[in-house]
Coordinates of C-alpha atoms in Angstrom, one line a residue:
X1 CA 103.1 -8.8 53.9
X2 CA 105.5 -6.8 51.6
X3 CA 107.1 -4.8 54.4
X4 CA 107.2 -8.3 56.2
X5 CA 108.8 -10.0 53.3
X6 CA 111.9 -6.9 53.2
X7 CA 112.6 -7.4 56.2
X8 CA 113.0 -10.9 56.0
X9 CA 115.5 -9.9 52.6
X10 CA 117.2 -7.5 54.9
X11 CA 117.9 -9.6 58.5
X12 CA 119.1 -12.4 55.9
X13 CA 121.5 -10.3 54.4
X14 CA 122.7 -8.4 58.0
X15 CA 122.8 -12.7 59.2
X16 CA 125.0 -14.1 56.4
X17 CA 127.2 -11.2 56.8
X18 CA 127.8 -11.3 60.5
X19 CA 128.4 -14.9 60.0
X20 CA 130.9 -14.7 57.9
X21 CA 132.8 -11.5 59.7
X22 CA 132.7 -13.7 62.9
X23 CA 133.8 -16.8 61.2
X24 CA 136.9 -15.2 60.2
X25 CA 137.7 -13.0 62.7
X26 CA 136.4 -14.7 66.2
X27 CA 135.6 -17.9 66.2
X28 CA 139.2 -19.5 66.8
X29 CA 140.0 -17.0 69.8
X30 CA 139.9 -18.3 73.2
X31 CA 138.0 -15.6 75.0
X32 CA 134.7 -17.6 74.9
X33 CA 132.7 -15.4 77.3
X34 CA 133.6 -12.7 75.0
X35 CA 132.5 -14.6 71.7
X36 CA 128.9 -15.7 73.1
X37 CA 128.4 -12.2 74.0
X38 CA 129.5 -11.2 70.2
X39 CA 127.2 -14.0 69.0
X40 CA 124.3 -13.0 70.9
X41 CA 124.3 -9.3 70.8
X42 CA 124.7 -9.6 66.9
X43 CA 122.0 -11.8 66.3
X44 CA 119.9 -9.5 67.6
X45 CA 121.8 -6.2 66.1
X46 CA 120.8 -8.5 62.8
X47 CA 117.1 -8.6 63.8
X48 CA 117.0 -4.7 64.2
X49 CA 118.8 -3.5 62.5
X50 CA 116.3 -3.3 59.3
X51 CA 114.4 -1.5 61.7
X52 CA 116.5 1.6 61.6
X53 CA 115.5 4.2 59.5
X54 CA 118.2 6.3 57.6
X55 CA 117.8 8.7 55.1
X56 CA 120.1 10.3 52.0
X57 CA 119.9 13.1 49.3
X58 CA 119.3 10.5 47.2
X59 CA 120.1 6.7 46.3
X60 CA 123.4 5.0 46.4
X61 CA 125.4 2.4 44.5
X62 CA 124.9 0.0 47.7
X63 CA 120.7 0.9 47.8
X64 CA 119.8 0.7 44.4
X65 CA 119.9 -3.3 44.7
X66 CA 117.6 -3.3 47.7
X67 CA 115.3 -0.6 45.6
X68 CA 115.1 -2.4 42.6
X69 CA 114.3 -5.7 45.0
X70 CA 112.1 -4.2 47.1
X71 CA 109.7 -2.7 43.8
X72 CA 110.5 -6.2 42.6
X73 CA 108.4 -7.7 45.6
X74 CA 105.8 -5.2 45.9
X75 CA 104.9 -5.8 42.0
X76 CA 104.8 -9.7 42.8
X77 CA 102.9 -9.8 46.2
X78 CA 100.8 -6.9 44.3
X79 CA 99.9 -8.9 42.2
X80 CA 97.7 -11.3 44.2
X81 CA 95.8 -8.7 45.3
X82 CA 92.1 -7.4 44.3
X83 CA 92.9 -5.0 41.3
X84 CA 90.4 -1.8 41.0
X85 CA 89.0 -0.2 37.7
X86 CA 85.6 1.3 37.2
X87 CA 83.1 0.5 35.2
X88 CA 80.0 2.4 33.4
X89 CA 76.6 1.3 34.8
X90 CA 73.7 3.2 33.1
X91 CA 74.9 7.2 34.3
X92 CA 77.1 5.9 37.2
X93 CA 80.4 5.2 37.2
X94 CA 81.6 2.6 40.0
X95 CA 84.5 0.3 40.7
X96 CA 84.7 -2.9 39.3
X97 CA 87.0 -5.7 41.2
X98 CA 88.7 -8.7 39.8
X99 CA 91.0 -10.6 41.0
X100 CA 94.5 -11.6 39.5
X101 CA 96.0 -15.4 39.3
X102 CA 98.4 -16.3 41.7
X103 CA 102.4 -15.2 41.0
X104 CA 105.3 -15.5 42.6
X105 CA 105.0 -13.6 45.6
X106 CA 101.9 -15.2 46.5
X107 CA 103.7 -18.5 46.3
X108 CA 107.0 -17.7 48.0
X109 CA 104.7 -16.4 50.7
X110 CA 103.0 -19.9 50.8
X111 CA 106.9 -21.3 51.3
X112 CA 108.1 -19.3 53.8
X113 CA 105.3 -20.2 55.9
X114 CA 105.1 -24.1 54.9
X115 CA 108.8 -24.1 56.3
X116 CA 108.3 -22.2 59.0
X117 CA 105.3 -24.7 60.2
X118 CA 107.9 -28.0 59.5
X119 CA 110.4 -26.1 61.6
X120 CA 108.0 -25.3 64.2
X121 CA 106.5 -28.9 64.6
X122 CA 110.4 -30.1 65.0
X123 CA 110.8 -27.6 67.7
X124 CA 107.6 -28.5 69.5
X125 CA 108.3 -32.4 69.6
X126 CA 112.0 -32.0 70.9
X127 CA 110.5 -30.1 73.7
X128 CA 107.8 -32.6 74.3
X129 CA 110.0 -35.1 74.1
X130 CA 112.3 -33.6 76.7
X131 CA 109.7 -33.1 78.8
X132 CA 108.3 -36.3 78.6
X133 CA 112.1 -37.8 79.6
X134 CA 112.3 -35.0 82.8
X135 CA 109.4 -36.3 83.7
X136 CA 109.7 -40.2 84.0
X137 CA 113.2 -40.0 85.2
X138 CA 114.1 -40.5 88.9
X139 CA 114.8 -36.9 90.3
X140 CA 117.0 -36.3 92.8
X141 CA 116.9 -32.6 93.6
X142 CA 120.1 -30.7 94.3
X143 CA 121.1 -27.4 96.3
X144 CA 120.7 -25.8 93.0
X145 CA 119.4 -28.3 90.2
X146 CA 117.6 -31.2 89.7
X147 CA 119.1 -34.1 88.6
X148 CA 117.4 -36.7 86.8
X149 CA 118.6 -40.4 86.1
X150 CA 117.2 -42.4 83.3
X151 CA 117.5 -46.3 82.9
X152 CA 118.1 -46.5 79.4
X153 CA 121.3 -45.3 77.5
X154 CA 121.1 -41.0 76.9
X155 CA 123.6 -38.5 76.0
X156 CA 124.0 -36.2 79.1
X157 CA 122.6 -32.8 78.9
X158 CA 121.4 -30.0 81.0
X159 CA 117.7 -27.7 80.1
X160 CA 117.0 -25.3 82.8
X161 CA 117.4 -26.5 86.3
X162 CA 117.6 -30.2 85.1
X163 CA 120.7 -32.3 84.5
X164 CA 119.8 -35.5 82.6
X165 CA 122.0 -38.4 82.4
X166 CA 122.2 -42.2 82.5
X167 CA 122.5 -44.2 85.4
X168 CA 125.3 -46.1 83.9
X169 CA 127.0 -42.2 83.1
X170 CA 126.2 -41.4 87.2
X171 CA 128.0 -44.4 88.2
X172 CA 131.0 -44.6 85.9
X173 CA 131.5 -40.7 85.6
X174 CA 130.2 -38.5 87.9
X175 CA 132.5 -35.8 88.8
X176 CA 133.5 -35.1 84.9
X177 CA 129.8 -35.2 83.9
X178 CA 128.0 -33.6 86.3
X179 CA 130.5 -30.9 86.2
X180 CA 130.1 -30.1 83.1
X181 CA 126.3 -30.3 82.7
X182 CA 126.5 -27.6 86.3
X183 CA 128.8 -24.7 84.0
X184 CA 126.1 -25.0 81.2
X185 CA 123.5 -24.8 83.8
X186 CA 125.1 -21.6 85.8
X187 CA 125.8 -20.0 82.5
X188 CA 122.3 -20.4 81.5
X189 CA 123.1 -21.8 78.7
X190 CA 119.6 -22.8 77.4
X191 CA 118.4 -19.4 77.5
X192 CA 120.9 -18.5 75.0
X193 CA 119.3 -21.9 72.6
X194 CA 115.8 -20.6 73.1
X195 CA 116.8 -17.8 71.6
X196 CA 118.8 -19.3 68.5
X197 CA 115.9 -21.3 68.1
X198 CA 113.7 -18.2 67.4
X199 CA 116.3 -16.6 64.7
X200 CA 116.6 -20.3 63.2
X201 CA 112.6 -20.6 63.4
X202 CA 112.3 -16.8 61.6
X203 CA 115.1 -17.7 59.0
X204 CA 114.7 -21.2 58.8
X205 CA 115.9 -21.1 54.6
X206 CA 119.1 -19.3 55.2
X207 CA 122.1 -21.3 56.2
X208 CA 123.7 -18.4 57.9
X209 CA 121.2 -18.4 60.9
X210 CA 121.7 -22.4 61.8
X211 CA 125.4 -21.7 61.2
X212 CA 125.5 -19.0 64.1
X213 CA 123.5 -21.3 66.5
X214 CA 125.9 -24.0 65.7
X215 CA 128.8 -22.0 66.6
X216 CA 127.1 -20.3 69.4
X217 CA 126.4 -24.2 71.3
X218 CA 130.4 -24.5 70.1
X219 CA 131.2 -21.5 72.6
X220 CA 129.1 -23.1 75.2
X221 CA 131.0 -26.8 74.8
X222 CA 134.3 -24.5 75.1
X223 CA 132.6 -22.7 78.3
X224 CA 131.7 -26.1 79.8
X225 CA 135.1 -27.7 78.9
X226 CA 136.7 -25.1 80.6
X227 CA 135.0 -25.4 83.6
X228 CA 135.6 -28.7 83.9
X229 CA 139.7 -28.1 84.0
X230 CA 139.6 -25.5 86.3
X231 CA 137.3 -27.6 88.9
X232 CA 140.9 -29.8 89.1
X233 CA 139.5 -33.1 87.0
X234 CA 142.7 -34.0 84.8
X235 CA 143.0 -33.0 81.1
X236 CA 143.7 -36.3 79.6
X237 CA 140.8 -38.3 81.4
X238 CA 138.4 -35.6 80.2
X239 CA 139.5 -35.8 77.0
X240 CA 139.6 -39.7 76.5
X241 CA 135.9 -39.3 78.3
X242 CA 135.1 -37.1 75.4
X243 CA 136.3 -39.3 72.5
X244 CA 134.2 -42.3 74.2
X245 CA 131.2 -40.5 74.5
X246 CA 131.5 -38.7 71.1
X247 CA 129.6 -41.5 69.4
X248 CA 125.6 -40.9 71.2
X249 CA 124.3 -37.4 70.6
X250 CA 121.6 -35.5 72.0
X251 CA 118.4 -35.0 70.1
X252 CA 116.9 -32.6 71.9
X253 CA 117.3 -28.9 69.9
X254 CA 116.5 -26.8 73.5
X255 CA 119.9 -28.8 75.6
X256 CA 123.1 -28.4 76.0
X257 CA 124.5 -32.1 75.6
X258 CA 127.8 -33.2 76.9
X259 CA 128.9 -34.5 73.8
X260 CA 127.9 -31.6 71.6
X261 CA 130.2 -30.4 69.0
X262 CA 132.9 -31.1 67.1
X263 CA 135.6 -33.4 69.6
X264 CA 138.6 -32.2 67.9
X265 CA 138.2 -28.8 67.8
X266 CA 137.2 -28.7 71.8
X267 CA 140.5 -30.7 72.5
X268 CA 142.6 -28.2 70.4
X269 CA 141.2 -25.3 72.1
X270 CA 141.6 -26.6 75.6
X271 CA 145.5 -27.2 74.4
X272 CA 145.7 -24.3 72.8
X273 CA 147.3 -21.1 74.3
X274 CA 145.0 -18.3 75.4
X275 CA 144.4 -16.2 72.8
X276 CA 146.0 -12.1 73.5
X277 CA 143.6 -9.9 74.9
X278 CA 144.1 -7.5 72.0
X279 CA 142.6 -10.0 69.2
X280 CA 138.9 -8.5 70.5
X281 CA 139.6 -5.4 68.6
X282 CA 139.3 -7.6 65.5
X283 CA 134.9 -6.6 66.6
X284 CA 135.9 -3.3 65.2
X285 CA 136.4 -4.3 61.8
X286 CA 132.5 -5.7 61.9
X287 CA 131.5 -1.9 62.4
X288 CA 132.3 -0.9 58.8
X289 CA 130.0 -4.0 58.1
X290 CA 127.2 -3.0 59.4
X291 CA 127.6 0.5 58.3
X292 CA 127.5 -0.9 55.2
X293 CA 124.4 -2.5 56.3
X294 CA 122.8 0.3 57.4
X295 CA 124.1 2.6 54.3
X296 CA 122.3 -0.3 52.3
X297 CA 118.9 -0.3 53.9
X298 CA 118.8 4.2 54.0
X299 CA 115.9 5.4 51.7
X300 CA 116.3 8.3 49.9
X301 CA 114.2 11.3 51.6
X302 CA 110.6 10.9 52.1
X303 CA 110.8 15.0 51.0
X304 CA 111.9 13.8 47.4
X305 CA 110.6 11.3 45.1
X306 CA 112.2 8.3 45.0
X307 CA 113.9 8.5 41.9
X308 CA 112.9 12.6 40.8
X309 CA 110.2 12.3 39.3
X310 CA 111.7 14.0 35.7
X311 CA 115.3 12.3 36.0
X312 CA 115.2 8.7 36.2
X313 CA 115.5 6.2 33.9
X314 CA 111.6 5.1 33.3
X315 CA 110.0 8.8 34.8
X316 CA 112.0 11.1 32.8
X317 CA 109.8 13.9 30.9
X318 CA 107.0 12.8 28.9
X319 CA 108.8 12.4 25.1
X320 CA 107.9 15.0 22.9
X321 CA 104.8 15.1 21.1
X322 CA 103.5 12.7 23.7
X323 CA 101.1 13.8 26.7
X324 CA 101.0 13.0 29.9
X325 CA 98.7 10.8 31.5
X326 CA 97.0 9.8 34.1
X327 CA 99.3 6.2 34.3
X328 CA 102.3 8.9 34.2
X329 CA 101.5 10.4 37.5
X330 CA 100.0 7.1 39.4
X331 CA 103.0 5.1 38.7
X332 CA 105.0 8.4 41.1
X333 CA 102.6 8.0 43.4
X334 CA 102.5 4.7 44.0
X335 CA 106.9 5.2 43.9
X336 CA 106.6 7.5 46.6
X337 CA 104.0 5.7 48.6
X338 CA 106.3 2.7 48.6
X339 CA 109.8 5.4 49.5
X340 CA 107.5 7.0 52.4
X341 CA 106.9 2.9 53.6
X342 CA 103.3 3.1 52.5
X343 CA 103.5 -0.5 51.0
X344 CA 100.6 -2.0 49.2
X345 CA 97.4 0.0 50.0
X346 CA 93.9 0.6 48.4
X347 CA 92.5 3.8 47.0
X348 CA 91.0 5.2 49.9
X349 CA 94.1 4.2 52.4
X350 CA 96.3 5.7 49.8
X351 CA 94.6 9.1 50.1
X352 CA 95.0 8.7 53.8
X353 CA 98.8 8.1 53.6
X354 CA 99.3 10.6 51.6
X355 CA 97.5 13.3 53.2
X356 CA 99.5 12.7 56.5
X357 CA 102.8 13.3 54.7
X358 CA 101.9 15.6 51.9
X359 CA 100.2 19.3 52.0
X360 CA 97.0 19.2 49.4
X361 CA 95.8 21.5 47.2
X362 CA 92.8 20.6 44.9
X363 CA 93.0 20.8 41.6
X364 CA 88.8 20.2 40.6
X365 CA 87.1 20.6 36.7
X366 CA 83.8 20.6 36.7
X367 CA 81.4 19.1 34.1
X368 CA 81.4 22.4 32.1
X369 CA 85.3 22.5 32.3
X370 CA 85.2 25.1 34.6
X371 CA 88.3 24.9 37.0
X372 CA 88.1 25.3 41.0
X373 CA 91.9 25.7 42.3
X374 CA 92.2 25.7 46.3
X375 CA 89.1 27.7 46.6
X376 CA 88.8 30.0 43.5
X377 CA 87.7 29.7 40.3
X378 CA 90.7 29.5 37.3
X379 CA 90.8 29.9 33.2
X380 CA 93.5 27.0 32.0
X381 CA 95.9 29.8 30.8
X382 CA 96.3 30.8 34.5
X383 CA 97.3 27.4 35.6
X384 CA 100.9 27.4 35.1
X385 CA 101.6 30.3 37.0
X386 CA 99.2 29.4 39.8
X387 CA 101.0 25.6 40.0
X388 CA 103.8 27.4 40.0
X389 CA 103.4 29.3 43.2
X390 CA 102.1 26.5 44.8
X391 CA 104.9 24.7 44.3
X392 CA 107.4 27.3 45.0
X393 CA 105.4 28.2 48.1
X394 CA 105.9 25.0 49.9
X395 CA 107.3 25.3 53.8
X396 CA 109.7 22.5 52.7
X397 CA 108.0 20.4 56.1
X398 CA 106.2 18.4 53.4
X399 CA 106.0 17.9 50.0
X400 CA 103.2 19.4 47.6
X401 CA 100.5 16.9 46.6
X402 CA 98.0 18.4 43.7
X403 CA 94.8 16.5 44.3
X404 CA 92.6 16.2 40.7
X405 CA 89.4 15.2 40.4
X406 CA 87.1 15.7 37.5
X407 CA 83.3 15.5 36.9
X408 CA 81.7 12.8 34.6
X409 CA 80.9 15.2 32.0
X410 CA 84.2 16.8 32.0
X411 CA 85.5 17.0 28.2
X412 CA 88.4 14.6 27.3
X413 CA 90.4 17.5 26.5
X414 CA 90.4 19.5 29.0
X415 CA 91.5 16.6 31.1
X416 CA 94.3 16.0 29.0
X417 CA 95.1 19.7 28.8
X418 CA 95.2 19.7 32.7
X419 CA 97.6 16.4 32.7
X420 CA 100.1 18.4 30.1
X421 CA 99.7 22.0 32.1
X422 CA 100.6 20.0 35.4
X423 CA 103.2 17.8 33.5
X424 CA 104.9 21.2 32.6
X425 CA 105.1 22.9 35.9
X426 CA 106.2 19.8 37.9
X427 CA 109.0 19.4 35.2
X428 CA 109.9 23.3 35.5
X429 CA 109.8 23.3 38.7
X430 CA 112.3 20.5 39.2
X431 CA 115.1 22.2 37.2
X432 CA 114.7 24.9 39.9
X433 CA 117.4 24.9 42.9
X434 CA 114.5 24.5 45.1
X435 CA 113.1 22.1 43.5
X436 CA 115.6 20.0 43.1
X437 CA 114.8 17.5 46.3
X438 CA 111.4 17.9 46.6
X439 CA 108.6 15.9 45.2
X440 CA 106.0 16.7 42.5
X441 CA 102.8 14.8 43.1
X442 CA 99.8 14.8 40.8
X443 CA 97.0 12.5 43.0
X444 CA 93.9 11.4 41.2
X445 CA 90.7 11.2 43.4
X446 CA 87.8 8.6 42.9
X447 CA 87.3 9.2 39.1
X448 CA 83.9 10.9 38.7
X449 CA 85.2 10.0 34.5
X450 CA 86.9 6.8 33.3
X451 CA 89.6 8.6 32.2
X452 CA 91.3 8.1 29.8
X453 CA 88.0 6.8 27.6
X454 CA 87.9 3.0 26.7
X455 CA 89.0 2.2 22.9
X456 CA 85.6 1.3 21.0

């Protein structure tokens, strides 16, 4: 659900943007063919565009926003979650589960959907009831469409094959109607809504997606109207025709109605002059856009930490006189899981992530604090040097994981001196050249010890 809810945060963003770079750059040009191909190709550039993965040394000014908002959503859908801990039972120790009151992610979650389940109810009776109108109208089928004549006063429209108007509209204006209605049907027009109607029903809170199918059915009024002229029926008639009719509207979401739009602007831009050819280079200056998109979305390098582990702001080096700890090293983990676009996982699927992107060398203390590093035994005092080589040793392919796991008997302090040893070498490490980029992970196994030891 968290990756589900980024990308939401991330089409959003690429739709309100493209809105607004084709509102001021396109939508008063009179290359309409062009335009609906502009509208529809960027929709979907939009939808994927959160799909493409970049990667950089390391974070920008334009990525630390989505960063900091996507640790923001993981900590409050996180937070709805089953939370682990273990707990003593006789000589055992095994995992206790409780579960956290509801937060904010949990209820925007709840939202999203509630809206999306109105929208989807208004999309499924405008389609019944458009059906239901196809169906008991007369039909009188065409070389190339049905058309079907209703009794009762309805604004024209055309869905698929079918043309539906009045039988007063047949009658009084049949050459400027059904005209019309036959460009939006060769054009398939109502493909083109179908689809809207998908963005609008995915992004049903943001303005920006019912903006773009608004100006998308615009393009199709200015296709139609077009059409019209250049089938010979006279400007002025069609015009008046317009302003008469602009009174009913259509209430079915999936048609393209005759009197859709606004009236004004589909006079002015059948008066206006055609727009020069050379005004469609203003697409170029929505490229830098969605660089800047795509710039926004890049993660820093899955062969790095996400924000080095000893450098930023809430990771740097433990402060003096204080060790590390087990919460130290977890909360890089789970950083790195959520860089590498691990999400929200359990303990055993976070050992499983991890082993498919890390290399793993284990790091074991037995219950007489007896160390087993890789496959030999080790005194503490060797430690360092042996982390050391590990780390320096790395092919670069993927990034070092030290896997510890200690007995239940295993003394408190040799824990801790394990935590500082590792601390140490990580933080040496990353002052190196080589070590610079490249992630430090300290990965606790299943505790065999509830470390550290609850407060009596």
């Amino acid at each position: 659900m968290v990756a589900f809810l980024l990308y939401i945060v991330k089409s959003t963003c690429c739709l309100t943007l493209f809105y607004l770079g084709y509102k001021a750059l396109l939508s008063n040009e009179t290359f309409f063919r062009f335009n609906r191909m502009v509208l529809l190709a960027g929709m979907l550039v939009c939808m994927l565009l959160p799909f493409v993965e970049l990667r950089t040394e390391s974070p920008g000014v334009l990525q630390m926003p989505l960063l900091q908002l996507e640790e923001m959503i993981q900590e409050g859908v996180g937070e709805t979650v089953s939370q682990h801990s273990v707990v003593q039972v006789g000589t055992e120790i095994v995992p206790a589960v409780r579960e956290a009151s509801g937060s904010w992610g949990e209820w925007a979650v709840y939202l999203y959907l509630a809206g999306m389940a109105v929208v989807l109810c208004r999309l499924v009776r405008s389609f019944v009831s458009l059906l239901w109108l196809i169906r008991s109208g007369e039909k009188i089928r065409k070389e190339r469409y049905t058309l079907v004549l209703v009794g009762r006063p309805v604004a024209p429209f055309n869905w698929g094959p079918y043309i539906v108007l009045s039988l007063k509209d047949y009658c009084d204006y049949p050459d400027e109607i059904l005209t019309h209605e036959q460009v939006h049907r060769r054009k398939h027009h109502s493909l083109d809504l179908i689809y809207t109607e998908a963005v609008v029903l995915l992004h049903w809170f943001n303005p920006a997606a019912w903006l773009l199918k608004r100006e998308l059915q615009e393009v199709h009024e200015y296709q139609a109207d077009t059409g019209v002229l250049k089938n010979g029926i006279d400007a002025t008639k069609y015009q008046l025709l317009l302003v008469k009719k602009a009174v009913s509207a259509s209430s079915y979401t999936f048609a393209n109605s005759f009197n859709h739009s606004k009236i004004k602007k589909r006079i002015t831009m059948m008066l206006k002059e055609k727009s020069n050819s050379w005004a469609r280079l203003k697409l170029v200056l929505l490229v830098p856009v969605a660089a800047c998109s795509m710039l926004a979305f890049a993660r820093p390098d899955v062969n790095r930490e996400l924000t080095n582990l000893m450098q930023s702001e809430d990771t740097t080096i433990s402060p003096v006189g204080q060790p590390y700890t087990r919460e130290f090293f977890d909360k890089e983990i789970d950083r790195y899981i959520g860089q590498a676009g691990g999400g929200q996982l359990s303990g055993s699927e976070r050992l499983e992530f991890m082993e498919k992107h890390v290399t793993r060398t284990d790091f074991l203390i037995n219950a007489n604090d007896q160390i087993l590093y890789g496959n030999d035994f080790a005194e503490m005092f060797e430690m360092p040097a042996k982390l050391k080589a590990t780390l320096s040793g790395a092919s670069g392919k993927k990034p070092v994981m030290i896997f510890f796991l200690c007995d239940a008997h295993t003394s408190d302090a040799a824990v801790e001196k394990a935590l500082e040893v590792a601390g140490k070498a990580f933080a040496d490490y990353q002052a190196t050249e080589s070590g610079k980029n490249t992630p430090t992970l300290f990965f606790f196994g299943e505790p065999r010890k509830n470390y550290p030891p609850k407060k009596k």
